PDB file of C-alpha atoms and ligand atoms in Angstrom:
ATOM      1  CA  MET A   1       1.397 -17.090  -8.398  1.00 41.00           C
ATOM      2  CA  SER A   2       2.969 -16.732 -11.525  1.00 40.00           C
ATOM      3  CA  LYS A   3       6.029 -14.493 -11.893  1.00 41.00           C
ATOM      4  CA  ILE A   4       6.349 -12.266 -15.208  1.00 42.00           C
ATOM      5  CA  HIS A   5       9.975 -12.070 -16.239  1.00 41.00           C
ATOM      6  CA  PHE A   6      12.263  -8.955 -16.005  1.00 37.00           C
ATOM      7  CA  ASN A   7      12.444  -8.850 -19.765  1.00 38.00           C
ATOM      8  CA  GLY A   8      10.913  -5.791 -21.108  1.00 38.00           C
ATOM      9  CA  ILE A   9      10.499  -3.696 -17.750  1.00 42.00           C
ATOM     10  CA  SER A  10      13.970  -2.360 -18.196  1.00 41.00           C
ATOM     11  CA  LYS A  11      12.435  -1.059 -21.545  1.00 40.00           C
ATOM     12  CA  ALA A  12       9.369   0.087 -20.393  1.00 43.00           C
ATOM     13  CA  LYS A  13       8.318   3.216 -22.091  1.00 41.00           C
ATOM     14  CA  ASP A  14       8.276   4.983 -18.912  1.00 41.00           C
ATOM     15  CA  ALA A  15      10.993   3.486 -16.835  1.00 44.00           C
ATOM     16  CA  VAL A  16      12.307   5.684 -14.665  1.00 45.00           C
ATOM     17  CA  LYS A  17      16.086   5.843 -13.473  1.00 47.00           C
ATOM     18  CA  PRO A  18      16.163   5.792 -10.002  1.00 44.00           C
ATOM     19  CA  LYS A  19      17.598   9.011  -8.099  1.00 47.00           C
ATOM     20  CA  GLY A  20      19.954   8.673  -5.264  1.00 51.00           C
ATOM     21  CA  ASN A  21      17.126   9.745  -2.945  1.00 86.00           C
ATOM     22  CA  TRP A  22      15.324   7.410  -0.363  1.00 87.00           C
ATOM     23  CA  SER A  23      11.878   8.458  -1.535  1.00 86.00           C
ATOM     24  CA  GLN A  24      12.336   7.266  -4.991  1.00 91.00           C
ATOM     25  CA  GLY A  25      13.412   3.635  -3.720  1.00 95.00           C
ATOM     26  CA  LEU A  26       9.773   2.249  -5.190  1.00 96.00           C
ATOM     27  CA  VAL A  27      10.941   3.693  -8.485  1.00 96.00           C
ATOM     28  CA  ALA A  28      14.055   1.557  -8.377  1.00 95.00           C
ATOM     29  CA  SER A  29      12.252  -1.489  -6.929  1.00 97.00           C
ATOM     30  CA  MET A  30      10.001  -1.084 -10.545  1.00 97.00           C
ATOM     31  CA  ASN A  31      13.089  -2.635 -12.059  1.00 96.00           C
ATOM     32  CA  ASP A  32      13.837  -4.894  -9.611  1.00 97.00           C
ATOM     33  CA  PRO A  33      13.032  -8.734 -10.599  1.00 97.00           C
ATOM     34  CA  ASP A  34      13.147  -9.862  -7.193  1.00 98.00           C
ATOM     35  CA  LEU A  35      10.305  -7.490  -6.424  1.00 98.00           C
ATOM     36  CA  VAL A  36       8.336  -7.396  -9.930  1.00 98.00           C
ATOM     37  CA  VAL A  37       5.203 -10.015  -9.877  1.00 98.00           C
ATOM     38  CA  ASP A  38       3.539  -8.756 -12.835  1.00 97.00           C
ATOM     39  CA  GLN A  39       2.918  -5.694 -14.925  1.00 98.00           C
ATOM     40  CA  ASP A  40       0.470  -4.848 -17.899  1.00 98.00           C
ATOM     41  CA  SER A  41       0.535  -1.241 -20.022  1.00 98.00           C
ATOM     42  CA  VAL A  42       0.002   1.241 -17.411  1.00 98.00           C
ATOM     43  CA  THR A  43       1.124  -0.979 -13.813  1.00 98.00           C
ATOM     44  CA  ILE A  44       3.691  -2.789 -12.409  1.00 98.00           C
ATOM     45  CA  THR A  45       3.070  -4.842  -9.194  1.00 98.00           C
ATOM     46  CA  ILE A  46       5.960  -5.460  -6.776  1.00 98.00           C
ATOM     47  CA  LYS A  47       6.340  -6.775  -3.485  1.00 98.00           C
ATOM     48  CA  ASP A  48       6.613  -4.303  -0.875  1.00 98.00           C
ATOM     49  CA  LYS A  49      10.154  -4.639   0.441  1.00 98.00           C
ATOM     50  CA  TYR A  50       9.578  -4.645   4.081  1.00 98.00           C
ATOM     51  CA  PRO A  51       6.041  -6.206   4.352  1.00 98.00           C
ATOM     52  CA  LYS A  52       3.828  -5.408   6.971  1.00 98.00           C
ATOM     53  CA  ALA A  53       1.710  -8.517   6.580  1.00 98.00           C
ATOM     54  CA  LYS A  54       1.684 -12.437   5.261  1.00 98.00           C
ATOM     55  CA  HIS A  55       1.111 -11.153   1.641  1.00 98.00           C
ATOM     56  CA  HIS A  56       1.781  -7.040   0.971  1.00 98.00           C
ATOM     57  CA  PHE A  57       2.071  -5.700  -2.751  1.00 98.00           C
ATOM     58  CA  LEU A  58       2.307  -2.214  -4.152  1.00 98.00           C
ATOM     59  CA  ILE A  59       0.347  -1.420  -7.548  1.00 98.00           C
ATOM     60  CA  MET A  60       2.505   1.088  -8.768  1.00 98.00           C
ATOM     61  CA  SER A  61       1.522   3.415 -12.110  1.00 98.00           C
ATOM     62  CA  LYS A  62       4.149   3.320 -14.880  1.00 98.00           C
ATOM     63  CA  GLU A  63       3.094   6.911 -15.791  1.00 98.00           C
ATOM     64  CA  ASN A  64       5.175   9.420 -13.524  1.00 97.00           C
ATOM     65  CA  ILE A  65       2.366  10.204 -10.944  1.00 98.00           C
ATOM     66  CA  PRO A  66       4.122  11.636  -7.972  1.00 97.00           C
ATOM     67  CA  GLY A  67       1.200  10.480  -5.571  1.00 97.00           C
ATOM     68  CA  ILE A  68      -2.544  10.740  -4.681  1.00 98.00           C
ATOM     69  CA  MET A  69      -2.171  14.772  -4.060  1.00 97.00           C
ATOM     70  CA  SER A  70      -1.384  14.875  -8.131  1.00 97.00           C
ATOM     71  CA  LEU A  71      -4.986  13.275  -8.725  1.00 98.00           C
ATOM     72  CA  ASN A  72      -7.445  14.472 -11.119  1.00 98.00           C
ATOM     73  CA  LYS A  73     -10.098  13.424 -12.807  1.00 98.00           C
ATOM     74  CA  GLU A  74      -8.317  12.499 -16.165  1.00 98.00           C
ATOM     75  CA  ASN A  75      -6.892  10.176 -13.630  1.00 98.00           C
ATOM     76  CA  LEU A  76      -9.931   8.011 -12.776  1.00 98.00           C
ATOM     77  CA  LYS A  77      -9.691   5.277 -15.645  1.00 98.00           C
ATOM     78  CA  LEU A  78      -6.292   4.462 -14.353  1.00 98.00           C
ATOM     79  CA  LEU A  79      -7.273   4.394 -10.770  1.00 98.00           C
ATOM     80  CA  HIS A  80     -10.367   1.690 -11.320  1.00 98.00           C
ATOM     81  CA  HIS A  81      -7.598  -0.200 -13.786  1.00 98.00           C
ATOM     82  CA  MET A  82      -5.471  -0.359 -10.321  1.00 98.00           C
ATOM     83  CA  LYS A  83      -8.081  -1.377  -8.462  1.00 98.00           C
ATOM     84  CA  SER A  84      -8.967  -4.275 -10.947  1.00 98.00           C
ATOM     85  CA  VAL A  85      -5.204  -5.424 -11.030  1.00 98.00           C
ATOM     86  CA  ALA A  86      -5.740  -5.632  -7.074  1.00 98.00           C
ATOM     87  CA  ASP A  87      -9.003  -7.696  -7.112  1.00 98.00           C
ATOM     88  CA  LYS A  88      -7.448 -10.038  -9.625  1.00 98.00           C
ATOM     89  CA  LEU A  89      -4.484 -10.264  -7.284  1.00 98.00           C
ATOM     90  CA  CYS A  90      -6.293 -11.104  -4.241  1.00 98.00           C
ATOM     91  CA  SER A  91      -8.082 -13.441  -6.037  1.00 98.00           C
ATOM     92  CA  LYS A  92      -5.300 -15.460  -6.271  1.00 98.00           C
ATOM     93  CA  PHE A  93      -5.015 -16.228  -2.502  1.00 98.00           C
ATOM     94  CA  ASP A  94      -7.249 -17.141   0.286  1.00 97.00           C
ATOM     95  CA  ASP A  95      -6.538 -14.302   2.491  1.00 97.00           C
ATOM     96  CA  LYS A  96      -8.888 -11.590   3.405  1.00 98.00           C
ATOM     97  CA  PHE A  97      -6.948  -8.177   2.106  1.00 98.00           C
ATOM     98  CA  LYS A  98      -7.293  -4.181   2.244  1.00 98.00           C
ATOM     99  CA  ILE A  99      -6.931  -2.342  -0.725  1.00 99.00           C
ATOM    100  CA  GLY A 100      -6.091   1.306  -0.335  1.00 98.00           C
ATOM    101  CA  TYR A 101      -3.585   4.363  -0.065  1.00 98.00           C
ATOM    102  CA  HIS A 102      -1.845   6.105   2.792  1.00 98.00           C
ATOM    103  CA  SER A 103      -3.449   9.671   3.285  1.00 98.00           C
ATOM    104  CA  VAL A 104       0.017  10.850   3.746  1.00 97.00           C
ATOM    105  CA  PRO A 105       2.688   8.620   1.617  1.00 96.00           C
ATOM    106  CA  SER A 106       6.224   8.658   2.272  1.00 96.00           C
ATOM    107  CA  MET A 107       7.635   7.118  -0.778  1.00 96.00           C
ATOM    108  CA  GLN A 108       7.111   8.454  -4.428  1.00 96.00           C
ATOM    109  CA  ARG A 109       4.986   7.576  -7.498  1.00 97.00           C
ATOM    110  CA  LEU A 110       1.388   6.581  -7.258  1.00 98.00           C
ATOM    111  CA  HIS A 111       1.129   3.540  -5.446  1.00 98.00           C
ATOM    112  CA  LEU A 112      -2.032   1.168  -4.195  1.00 98.00           C
ATOM    113  CA  HIS A 113      -1.436  -0.944  -1.156  1.00 98.00           C
ATOM    114  CA  VAL A 114      -2.885  -4.723  -1.304  1.00 99.00           C
ATOM    115  CA  ILE A 115      -2.071  -6.270   2.049  1.00 99.00           C
ATOM    116  CA  SER A 116      -3.327  -9.293   3.903  1.00 98.00           C
ATOM    117  CA  ASP A 117      -5.246  -8.133   6.815  1.00 98.00           C
ATOM    118  CA  ASP A 118      -3.254 -10.615   9.232  1.00 98.00           C
ATOM    119  CA  PHE A 119      -0.609  -8.394  10.128  1.00 98.00           C
ATOM    120  CA  VAL A 120       1.542 -10.838  11.075  1.00 98.00           C
ATOM    121  CA  SER A 121       5.131  -9.771   9.946  1.00 98.00           C
ATOM    122  CA  PRO A 122       8.702  -8.881  11.178  1.00 98.00           C
ATOM    123  CA  CYS A 123       8.568  -5.822   9.561  1.00 98.00           C
ATOM    124  CA  LEU A 124       5.807  -4.460  11.419  1.00 98.00           C
ATOM    125  CA  LYS A 125       7.122  -2.936  14.339  1.00 98.00           C
ATOM    126  CA  THR A 126       5.728   0.095  15.396  1.00 98.00           C
ATOM    127  CA  LYS A 127       2.405   1.868  16.594  1.00 98.00           C
ATOM    128  CA  VAL A 128       2.572   4.046  13.183  1.00 98.00           C
ATOM    129  CA  HIS A 129       2.985   0.920  11.180  1.00 98.00           C
ATOM    130  CA  TRP A 130      -0.130  -0.546  12.525  1.00 98.00           C
ATOM    131  CA  ASN A 131      -2.127   2.889  12.865  1.00 98.00           C
ATOM    132  CA  SER A 132      -1.137   3.504   8.902  1.00 98.00           C
ATOM    133  CA  PHE A 133      -3.332   0.409   8.118  1.00 98.00           C
ATOM    134  CA  THR A 134      -5.861   0.073  10.654  1.00 98.00           C
ATOM    135  CA  THR A 135      -7.036   3.603  10.980  1.00 98.00           C
ATOM    136  CA  THR A 136      -8.497   6.211   8.505  1.00 97.00           C
ATOM    137  CA  PHE A 137      -5.145   7.211   7.549  1.00 98.00           C
ATOM    138  CA  PHE A 138      -5.612   3.931   5.432  1.00 98.00           C
ATOM    139  CA  MET A 139      -7.936   5.368   2.739  1.00 98.00           C
ATOM    140  CA  THR A 140      -9.619   2.454   0.590  1.00 98.00           C
ATOM    141  CA  SER A 141      -9.159   2.715  -3.034  1.00 98.00           C
ATOM    142  CA  ASP A 142     -13.032   2.818  -3.123  1.00 98.00           C
ATOM    143  CA  ASP A 143     -13.086   6.123  -1.128  1.00 98.00           C
ATOM    144  CA  LEU A 144     -10.152   7.695  -3.042  1.00 98.00           C
ATOM    145  CA  ILE A 145     -11.671   7.094  -6.199  1.00 98.00           C
ATOM    146  CA  ARG A 146     -15.186   8.407  -5.237  1.00 98.00           C
ATOM    147  CA  ALA A 147     -13.421  11.704  -3.729  1.00 98.00           C
ATOM    148  CA  ILE A 148     -11.860  12.126  -7.233  1.00 98.00           C
ATOM    149  CA  ASP A 149     -14.935  11.502  -8.753  1.00 98.00           C
ATOM    150  CA  ASP A 150     -16.876  14.000  -6.358  1.00 98.00           C
ATOM    151  CA  THR A 151     -14.141  16.864  -5.998  1.00 98.00           C
ATOM    152  CA  GLY A 152     -11.430  16.372  -8.496  1.00 98.00           C
ATOM    153  CA  SER A 153      -8.813  16.227  -6.119  1.00 98.00           C
ATOM    154  CA  ILE A 154      -7.473  14.823  -2.908  1.00 97.00           C
ATOM    155  CA  SER A 155      -7.502  17.487  -0.025  1.00 95.00           C
ATOM    156  CA  LYS A 156      -4.483  17.270   1.999  1.00 95.00           C
ATOM    157  CA  MET A 157      -4.682  15.819   5.502  1.00 96.00           C
ATOM    158  CA  SER A 158      -4.019  18.525   8.562  1.00 97.00           C
ATOM    159  CA  LYS A 159      -1.212  18.311  10.549  1.00 97.00           C
ATOM    160  CA  GLN A 160      -3.368  17.863  13.499  1.00 98.00           C
ATOM    161  CA  VAL A 161      -5.245  14.862  11.886  1.00 98.00           C
ATOM    162  CA  HIS A 162      -2.125  13.179  10.989  1.00 97.00           C
ATOM    163  CA  LYS A 163      -0.819  12.995  14.544  1.00 97.00           C
ATOM    164  CA  GLU A 164      -3.995  12.049  16.201  1.00 98.00           C
ATOM    165  CA  LEU A 165      -4.194   9.020  13.753  1.00 98.00           C
ATOM    166  CA  ILE A 166      -0.812   7.962  13.967  1.00 97.00           C
ATOM    167  CA  ASN A 167      -0.862   8.259  17.581  1.00 97.00           C
ATOM    168  CA  THR A 168      -4.282   6.246  17.929  1.00 98.00           C
ATOM    169  CA  PRO A 169      -4.013   3.971  21.298  1.00 98.00           C
ATOM    170  CA  LEU A 170      -3.244   0.873  20.012  1.00 98.00           C
ATOM    171  CA  LYS A 171      -6.600  -1.772  19.498  1.00 98.00           C
ATOM    172  CA  CYS A 172      -6.914  -5.151  17.663  1.00 98.00           C
ATOM    173  CA  HIS A 173      -8.468  -4.571  14.406  1.00 98.00           C
ATOM    174  CA  LYS A 174     -10.581  -7.949  14.610  1.00 98.00           C
ATOM    175  CA  CYS A 175     -11.572  -7.639  18.216  1.00 98.00           C
ATOM    176  CA  ASN A 176     -11.939  -5.760  21.299  1.00 97.00           C
ATOM    177  CA  PHE A 177      -8.588  -6.498  22.588  1.00 98.00           C
ATOM    178  CA  VAL A 178      -6.443  -3.246  23.623  1.00 98.00           C
ATOM    179  CA  PRO A 179      -2.820  -4.392  23.764  1.00 98.00           C
ATOM    180  CA  LYS A 180      -0.313  -2.189  25.903  1.00 97.00           C
ATOM    181  CA  THR A 181       2.697  -2.583  23.801  1.00 98.00           C
ATOM    182  CA  MET A 182       3.386  -3.550  20.225  1.00 98.00           C
ATOM    183  CA  PRO A 183       4.922  -7.213  21.422  1.00 98.00           C
ATOM    184  CA  ASN A 184       1.516  -7.926  23.208  1.00 98.00           C
ATOM    185  CA  LEU A 185      -0.322  -6.594  19.876  1.00 98.00           C
ATOM    186  CA  LYS A 186       2.137  -9.028  17.916  1.00 98.00           C
ATOM    187  CA  GLU A 187       1.522 -12.029  20.185  1.00 98.00           C
ATOM    188  CA  HIS A 188      -2.452 -11.446  20.296  1.00 98.00           C
ATOM    189  CA  LEU A 189      -2.450 -11.371  16.136  1.00 98.00           C
ATOM    190  CA  LEU A 190      -1.377 -14.825  15.791  1.00 98.00           C
ATOM    191  CA  SER A 191      -4.240 -15.719  17.879  1.00 97.00           C
ATOM    192  CA  HIS A 192      -6.592 -14.852  14.636  1.00 97.00           C
ATOM    193  CA  ILE A 193      -4.436 -16.821  12.455  1.00 93.00           C
ATOM    194  CA  LYS A 194      -6.700 -19.812  11.314  1.00 74.00           C
TER     195      LYS A 194
HETATM  196  P1  AMP B 201       3.894   4.759   1.778  1.00 66.15           P
HETATM  197  O1  AMP B 201       3.740   5.443   3.569  1.00 66.15           O
HETATM  198  O2  AMP B 201       2.311   4.838   1.401  1.00 66.15           O
HETATM  199  O3  AMP B 201       4.722   5.503   1.088  1.00 66.15           O
HETATM  200  O4  AMP B 201       4.489   3.331   1.743  1.00 66.15           O
HETATM  201  C1  AMP B 201       5.670   3.040   1.087  1.00 66.15           C
HETATM  202  C2  AMP B 201       5.710   1.253   1.217  1.00 66.15           C
HETATM  203  O5  AMP B 201       6.906   1.327   0.669  1.00 66.15           O
HETATM  204  C3  AMP B 201       5.791   1.175   2.516  1.00 66.15           C
HETATM  205  O6  AMP B 201       5.308   0.075   2.742  1.00 66.15           O
HETATM  206  C4  AMP B 201       7.522   0.604   2.371  1.00 66.15           C
HETATM  207  O7  AMP B 201       7.373  -0.985   3.176  1.00 66.15           O
HETATM  208  C5  AMP B 201       7.714   0.106   0.910  1.00 66.15           C
HETATM  209  N1  AMP B 201       8.768   0.426   0.674  1.00 66.15           N
HETATM  210  C6  AMP B 201      10.185   1.087   1.093  1.00 66.15           C
HETATM  211  N2  AMP B 201      11.038   1.065   0.356  1.00 66.15           N
HETATM  212  C7  AMP B 201      10.841   0.128  -0.532  1.00 66.15           C
HETATM  213  C8  AMP B 201      11.397  -0.192  -1.838  1.00 66.15           C
HETATM  214  N3  AMP B 201      12.847   0.081  -1.950  1.00 66.15           N
HETATM  215  N4  AMP B 201      10.960  -1.310  -2.512  1.00 66.15           N
HETATM  216  C9  AMP B 201       9.909  -1.707  -2.349  1.00 66.15           C
HETATM  217  N5  AMP B 201       9.176  -1.114  -1.104  1.00 66.15           N
HETATM  218  C10 AMP B 201       9.566  -0.328  -0.362  1.00 66.15           C
HETATM  219 ZN1   ZN B 202      -7.885  -9.364  18.173  1.00 66.15          ZN
END
């Protein structure tokens, strides 16, 4: 995949100076030439710094939209565009990908996860990591766009549902295997690699 140069990114109209806060880390990474892989007038695509699969990218909005809870119908064009950037990126690989948003994101600035569905990575360590991509905690881009289109906003997930999803017992996303532990699961995932 071609890497687009750092030149110009630091001059981007909406470039934001990173604050000291950890939740602003993605904004800082938008200016990191080791992480940026592509950009256009409204998005910057970065590699996830702690990838949870062989390929894990984040499509970030240049506009300072804090996250999915701030979205409204005026953002629909951007959301469709972010999905098309994701589709184009995925077409460069043979792997299958998941494209979507965490229902309760931890990091600031709207970001779309583009993640290969092998989930083979040293950074995938916890049940929370696993369930955040393999349960309905992961909202597909299509579902999010539909929700904004229908209701104009994303409703906040209740603490109860959040807790239940994140604590869902481990299960392979490709077969019926029920691992006892994360190391069991990680070993099993290798059996699904071609
Ligand atoms: P979310 O739960 O949707 O907010 O996910 C945030 C993602 O950002 C996670 O997949 C992290 O691995 C990733 N991440 C955290 N810090 C950084 C950083 N400084 N640069 C790039 N990616 C990061
Ligand atoms: Zn399996």
